[in-house]
The first five atom37 places (N, CA, C, CB, O) and aatype in JSON, in Angstrom:
{
  "aatype": [20, 20, 20, 20, 20, 20, 20, 20, 20, 20, 20, 20, 20, 20, 20, 20, 20, 20, 20, 20, 20, 20, 20, 20, 20, 20, 20, 20, 20, 20, 20, 20, 20, 20, 20, 20, 20, 20, 20, 20, 20, 20, 20, 20, 20, 20, 20, 20, 20, 20, 20, 20, 20, 20, 20, 20, 20, 20, 20, 20, 20, 20, 20, 20, 20, 20],
  "atom_mask": [
    [1, 1, 1, 1, 1],
    [1, 1, 1, 1, 1],
    [1, 1, 1, 1, 1],
    [1, 1, 1, 1, 1],
    [1, 1, 1, 1, 1],
    [1, 1, 1, 1, 1],
    [1, 1, 1, 1, 1],
    [1, 1, 1, 1, 1],
    [1, 1, 1, 1, 1],
    [1, 1, 1, 1, 1],
    [1, 1, 1, 1, 1],
    [1, 1, 1, 1, 1],
    [1, 1, 1, 1, 1],
    [1, 1, 1, 1, 1],
    [1, 1, 1, 1, 1],
    [1, 1, 1, 1, 1],
    [1, 1, 1, 1, 1],
    [1, 1, 1, 1, 1],
    [1, 1, 1, 1, 1],
    [1, 1, 1, 1, 1],
    [1, 1, 1, 1, 1],
    [1, 1, 1, 1, 1],
    [1, 1, 1, 1, 1],
    [1, 1, 1, 1, 1],
    [1, 1, 1, 1, 1],
    [1, 1, 1, 1, 1],
    [1, 1, 1, 1, 1],
    [1, 1, 1, 1, 1],
    [1, 1, 1, 1, 1],
    [1, 1, 1, 1, 1],
    [1, 1, 1, 1, 1],
    [1, 1, 1, 1, 1],
    [1, 1, 1, 1, 1],
    [1, 1, 1, 1, 1],
    [1, 1, 1, 1, 1],
    [1, 1, 1, 1, 1],
    [1, 1, 1, 1, 1],
    [1, 1, 1, 1, 1],
    [1, 1, 1, 1, 1],
    [1, 1, 1, 1, 1],
    [1, 1, 1, 1, 1],
    [1, 1, 1, 1, 1],
    [1, 1, 1, 1, 1],
    [1, 1, 1, 1, 1],
    [1, 1, 1, 1, 1],
    [1, 1, 1, 1, 1],
    [1, 1, 1, 1, 1],
    [1, 1, 1, 1, 1],
    [1, 1, 1, 1, 1],
    [1, 1, 1, 1, 1],
    [1, 1, 1, 1, 1],
    [1, 1, 1, 1, 1],
    [1, 1, 1, 1, 1],
    [1, 1, 1, 1, 1],
    [1, 1, 1, 1, 1],
    [1, 1, 1, 1, 1],
    [1, 1, 1, 1, 1],
    [1, 1, 1, 1, 1],
    [1, 1, 1, 1, 1],
    [1, 1, 1, 1, 1],
    [1, 1, 1, 1, 1],
    [1, 1, 1, 1, 1],
    [1, 1, 1, 1, 1],
    [1, 1, 1, 1, 1],
    [1, 1, 1, 1, 1],
    [1, 1, 1, 1, 1]
  ],
  "atom_positions": [
    [[-45.25, -19.39, -23.92], [-45.19, -20.83, -24.13], [-45.85, -21.54, -22.93], [-43.71, -21.32, -24.33], [-45.71, -21.1, -21.79]],
    [[-46.55, -22.58, -23.19], [-47.15, -23.39, -22.11], [-46.13, -24.2, -21.38], [-48.21, -24.31, -22.66], [-44.96, -24.26, -21.77]],
    [[-46.58, -24.82, -20.31], [-45.67, -25.68, -19.54], [-45.14, -26.79, -20.4], [-46.37, -26.27, -18.31], [-45.87, -27.37, -21.21]],
    [[-43.81, -27.09, -20.22], [-43.2, -28.18, -20.97], [-43.57, -29.49, -20.32], [-41.67, -28.02, -21.04], [-43.43, -29.65, -19.1]],
    [[-44.05, -30.44, -21.12], [-44.51, -31.73, -20.59], [-43.36, -32.72, -20.54], [-45.67, -32.29, -21.45], [-42.4, -32.62, -21.31]],
    [[-43.46, -33.68, -19.62], [-42.49, -34.75, -19.53], [-42.95, -35.94, -20.33], [-42.25, -35.15, -18.08], [-43.85, -35.8, -21.16]],
    [[-42.37, -37.08, -20.11], [-42.71, -38.29, -20.81], [-43.67, -39.11, -19.98], [-41.47, -39.09, -21.14], [-44.25, -38.62, -19.01]],
    [[-43.83, -40.35, -20.38], [-44.73, -41.27, -19.67], [-44.08, -41.72, -18.35], [-45.06, -42.51, -20.56], [-44.72, -41.74, -17.3]],
    [[-42.83, -42.06, -18.44], [-42.07, -42.55, -17.28], [-41.08, -41.48, -16.81], [-41.32, -43.86, -17.64], [-40.95, -41.25, -15.61]],
    [[-40.4, -40.85, -17.74], [-39.35, -39.9, -17.44], [-39.88, -38.48, -17.34], [-38.27, -39.97, -18.49], [-40.68, -38.04, -18.15]],
    [[-39.4, -37.78, -16.31], [-39.68, -36.35, -16.22], [-38.66, -35.63, -17.1], [-39.61, -35.83, -14.73], [-37.62, -36.18, -17.43]],
    [[-38.97, -34.41, -17.46], [-38.04, -33.64, -18.3], [-36.92, -33.09, -17.39], [-38.8, -32.45, -19.05], [-37.18, -32.31, -16.48]],
    [[-35.63, -33.52, -17.66], [-34.54, -33.03, -16.84], [-34.34, -31.54, -16.99], [-33.28, -33.76, -17.18], [-34.72, -30.95, -18.01]],
    [[-33.74, -30.93, -15.99], [-33.57, -29.48, -15.95], [-32.74, -28.96, -17.15], [-32.89, -29.08, -14.63], [-33.08, -27.94, -17.75]],
    [[-31.65, -29.68, -17.48], [-30.79, -29.2, -18.57], [-31.51, -29.31, -19.94], [-29.46, -30.01, -18.59], [-31.32, -28.46, -20.8]],
    [[-32.33, -30.34, -20.13], [-33.03, -30.45, -21.37], [-34.18, -29.42, -21.45], [-33.56, -31.88, -21.53], [-34.46, -28.85, -22.5]],
    [[-34.81, -29.21, -20.31], [-35.86, -28.16, -20.22], [-35.25, -26.81, -20.6], [-36.48, -28.09, -18.78], [-35.85, -26.04, -21.35]],
    [[-34.09, -26.54, -20.09], [-33.43, -25.26, -20.34], [-33.09, -25.13, -21.86], [-32.13, -25.13, -19.46], [-33.27, -24.06, -22.45]],
    [[-32.61, -26.2, -22.45], [-32.26, -26.19, -23.89], [-33.48, -25.99, -24.71], [-31.57, -27.48, -24.33], [-33.45, -25.21, -25.66]],
    [[-34.58, -26.66, -24.4], [-35.85, -26.5, -25.17], [-36.38, -25.07, -25.06], [-36.95, -27.5, -24.66], [-36.84, -24.48, -26.04]],
    [[-36.29, -24.55, -23.87], [-36.75, -23.16, -23.63], [-35.88, -22.15, -24.35], [-36.77, -22.84, -22.13], [-36.38, -21.19, -24.94]],
    [[-34.56, -22.38, -24.29], [-33.61, -21.43, -24.95], [-33.8, -21.39, -26.45], [-32.15, -21.81, -24.63], [-33.7, -20.33, -27.07]],
    [[-34.08, -22.55, -27.04], [-34.28, -22.63, -28.48], [-35.68, -22.28, -28.92], [-33.95, -23.99, -28.95], [-35.96, -22.23, -30.12]],
    [[-36.57, -22.04, -27.97], [-37.95, -21.65, -28.22], [-38.69, -22.69, -29.07], [-37.99, -20.29, -28.91], [-39.39, -22.35, -30.03]],
    [[-38.53, -23.94, -28.7], [-39.18, -25.04, -29.44], [-40.14, -25.81, -28.53], [-38.12, -26.01, -30.02], [-40.43, -26.98, -28.77]],
    [[-40.65, -25.14, -27.47], [-41.52, -25.75, -26.53], [-42.81, -26.26, -27.15], [-41.83, -24.8, -25.45], [-43.31, -27.32, -26.77]],
    [[-43.37, -25.51, -28.14], [-44.59, -25.95, -28.82], [-44.35, -27.24, -29.61], [-45.1, -24.86, -29.74], [-45.21, -28.12, -29.64]],
    [[-43.21, -27.34, -30.23], [-42.84, -28.56, -30.95], [-42.68, -29.7, -29.98], [-41.54, -28.37, -31.75], [-43.17, -30.8, -30.25]],
    [[-42.02, -29.46, -28.85], [-41.84, -30.5, -27.83], [-43.16, -31.01, -27.33], [-41.02, -29.97, -26.67], [-43.38, -32.22, -27.28]],
    [[-44.03, -30.11, -26.97], [-45.35, -30.49, -26.44], [-46.19, -31.17, -27.52], [-46.09, -29.24, -25.9], [-47.14, -31.89, -27.2]],
    [[-45.86, -30.95, -28.81], [-46.62, -31.59, -29.88], [-46.22, -33.07, -30.09], [-46.41, -30.83, -31.18], [-46.93, -33.82, -30.77]],
    [[-45.13, -33.46, -29.5], [-44.72, -34.87, -29.55], [-45.73, -35.7, -28.67], [-43.2, -35.05, -29.01], [-46.34, -35.15, -27.75]],
    [[-45.89, -36.97, -28.98], [-46.72, -37.81, -28.13], [-45.98, -38.04, -26.8], [-47.03, -39.17, -28.84], [-44.76, -37.9, -26.72]],
    [[-46.75, -38.39, -25.76], [-46.07, -38.69, -24.51], [-44.99, -39.75, -24.61], [-47.05, -39.12, -23.52], [-43.93, -39.62, -24.0]],
    [[-45.26, -40.8, -25.4], [-44.26, -41.85, -25.62], [-43.07, -41.32, -26.39], [-44.86, -43.01, -26.36], [-41.94, -41.72, -26.11]],
    [[-43.29, -40.44, -27.32], [-42.21, -39.83, -28.09], [-41.29, -38.99, -27.2], [-42.79, -38.97, -29.2], [-40.07, -39.06, -27.31]],
    [[-41.91, -38.21, -26.3], [-41.11, -37.38, -25.35], [-40.37, -38.32, -24.44], [-42.0, -36.4, -24.51], [-39.2, -38.07, -24.16]],
    [[-40.98, -39.37, -23.97], [-40.39, -40.32, -23.09], [-39.15, -40.96, -23.77], [-41.44, -41.4, -22.69], [-38.08, -41.04, -23.15]],
    [[-39.28, -41.41, -24.99], [-38.16, -42.0, -25.7], [-36.99, -41.03, -25.92], [-38.64, -42.51, -27.03], [-35.82, -41.41, -25.81]],
    [[-37.32, -39.76, -26.21], [-36.31, -38.76, -26.42], [-35.53, -38.49, -25.09], [-36.96, -37.47, -26.97], [-34.3, -38.42, -25.09]],
    [[-36.27, -38.33, -23.99], [-35.61, -38.12, -22.71], [-34.74, -39.29, -22.32], [-36.62, -37.86, -21.64], [-33.63, -39.12, -21.83]],
    [[-35.27, -40.5, -22.54], [-34.5, -41.71, -22.22], [-33.21, -41.77, -23.04], [-35.34, -42.98, -22.47], [-32.15, -42.08, -22.5]],
    [[-33.3, -41.48, -24.32], [-32.13, -41.49, -25.2], [-31.1, -40.48, -24.75], [-32.55, -41.2, -26.64], [-29.91, -40.8, -24.72]],
    [[-31.51, -39.29, -24.39], [-30.58, -38.23, -23.95], [-29.92, -38.66, -22.62], [-31.34, -36.85, -23.79], [-28.71, -38.52, -22.45]],
    [[-30.72, -39.17, -21.71], [-30.19, -39.57, -20.4], [-29.2, -40.74, -20.56], [-31.35, -39.95, -19.44], [-28.18, -40.77, -19.88]],
    [[-29.5, -41.68, -21.43], [-28.57, -42.8, -21.65], [-27.26, -42.35, -22.26], [-29.21, -43.85, -22.55], [-26.2, -42.92, -21.98]],
    [[-27.33, -41.31, -23.1], [-26.12, -40.79, -23.75], [-25.21, -40.11, -22.74], [-26.49, -39.79, -24.87], [-24.01, -40.0, -22.98]],
    [[-25.74, -39.66, -21.6], [-24.95, -38.97, -20.57], [-24.16, -39.94, -19.74], [-25.84, -38.13, -19.67], [-23.23, -39.55, -19.04]],
    [[-24.54, -41.23, -19.79], [-23.83, -42.19, -18.92], [-22.44, -42.48, -19.43], [-24.62, -43.49, -18.8], [-22.17, -42.42, -20.63]],
    [[-21.58, -42.81, -18.5], [-20.22, -43.17, -18.85], [-20.18, -44.48, -19.63], [-19.36, -43.29, -17.6], [-20.77, -45.47, -19.18]],
    [[-19.54, -44.52, -20.75], [-19.49, -45.75, -21.53], [-18.68, -46.84, -20.8], [-18.89, -45.48, -22.9], [-17.71, -46.55, -20.11]],
    [[-19.09, -48.05, -20.98], [-18.39, -49.17, -20.38], [-17.71, -49.89, -21.53], [-19.37, -50.13, -19.56], [-18.36, -50.52, -22.36]],
    [[-16.42, -49.79, -21.57], [-15.71, -50.29, -22.71], [-15.14, -51.69, -22.63], [-14.65, -49.4, -23.0], [-14.91, -52.34, -23.65]],
    [[-14.92, -52.18, -21.41], [-14.37, -53.52, -21.3], [-14.59, -54.05, -19.85], [-12.83, -53.52, -21.68], [-14.71, -53.27, -18.91]],
    [[-14.63, -55.36, -19.72], [-14.93, -55.95, -18.39], [-13.98, -55.57, -17.28], [-14.94, -57.43, -18.49], [-14.34, -55.75, -16.11]],
    [[-12.77, -55.05, -17.55], [-11.82, -54.73, -16.52], [-11.94, -53.28, -16.03], [-10.44, -54.99, -17.03], [-11.07, -52.81, -15.29]],
    [[-13.02, -52.56, -16.44], [-13.18, -51.18, -16.0], [-13.24, -51.12, -14.48], [-14.46, -50.56, -16.62], [-13.79, -52.02, -13.83]],
    [[-12.67, -50.03, -13.9], [-12.63, -49.89, -12.46], [-13.98, -50.09, -11.77], [-12.1, -48.55, -12.12], [-14.07, -50.73, -10.72]],
    [[-15.03, -49.54, -12.37], [-16.33, -49.59, -11.67], [-16.89, -51.02, -11.63], [-17.35, -48.65, -12.36], [-17.78, -51.3, -10.82]],
    [[-16.41, -51.9, -12.47], [-16.86, -53.31, -12.43], [-16.18, -54.08, -11.33], [-16.61, -54.0, -13.76], [-16.76, -55.03, -10.81]],
    [[-14.99, -53.71, -10.96], [-14.25, -54.47, -9.97], [-14.88, -54.47, -8.62], [-12.88, -53.96, -9.86], [-14.74, -55.43, -7.87]],
    [[-15.59, -53.38, -8.28], [-16.21, -53.3, -7.0], [-17.41, -54.24, -6.79], [-16.63, -51.94, -6.78], [-17.65, -54.77, -5.7]],
    [[-18.14, -54.43, -7.92], [-19.38, -55.23, -7.8], [-19.25, -56.6, -8.5], [-20.56, -54.47, -8.41], [-19.96, -57.55, -8.17]],
    [[-18.34, -56.67, -9.44], [-18.21, -57.9, -10.24], [-19.29, -58.06, -11.25], [-18.2, -59.09, -9.36], [-19.37, -59.09, -11.93]],
    [[-20.17, -57.03, -11.37], [-21.3, -57.12, -12.34], [-21.07, -56.13, -13.49], [-22.69, -56.82, -11.64], [-20.42, -55.1, -13.31]],
    [[-21.6, -56.45, -14.62], [-21.47, -55.51, -15.76], [-22.22, -54.21, -15.51], [-21.98, -56.17, -17.05], [-22.21, -53.32, -16.36]]
  ]
}
């Protein structure tokens, strides 16, 4: 398999690279457009973030910002 490509803005994170390699879908991944890869990486990275459920969350108290 050739080198796995990143997106336009986002590089391919190590855990996602590992999953793509383990499933042997690197050729499919590289067949996506650069913007398509970028959107996928962005979507996965956003899903990893801690959800913010309400304005009183502890992490908001320190900055006062959402």
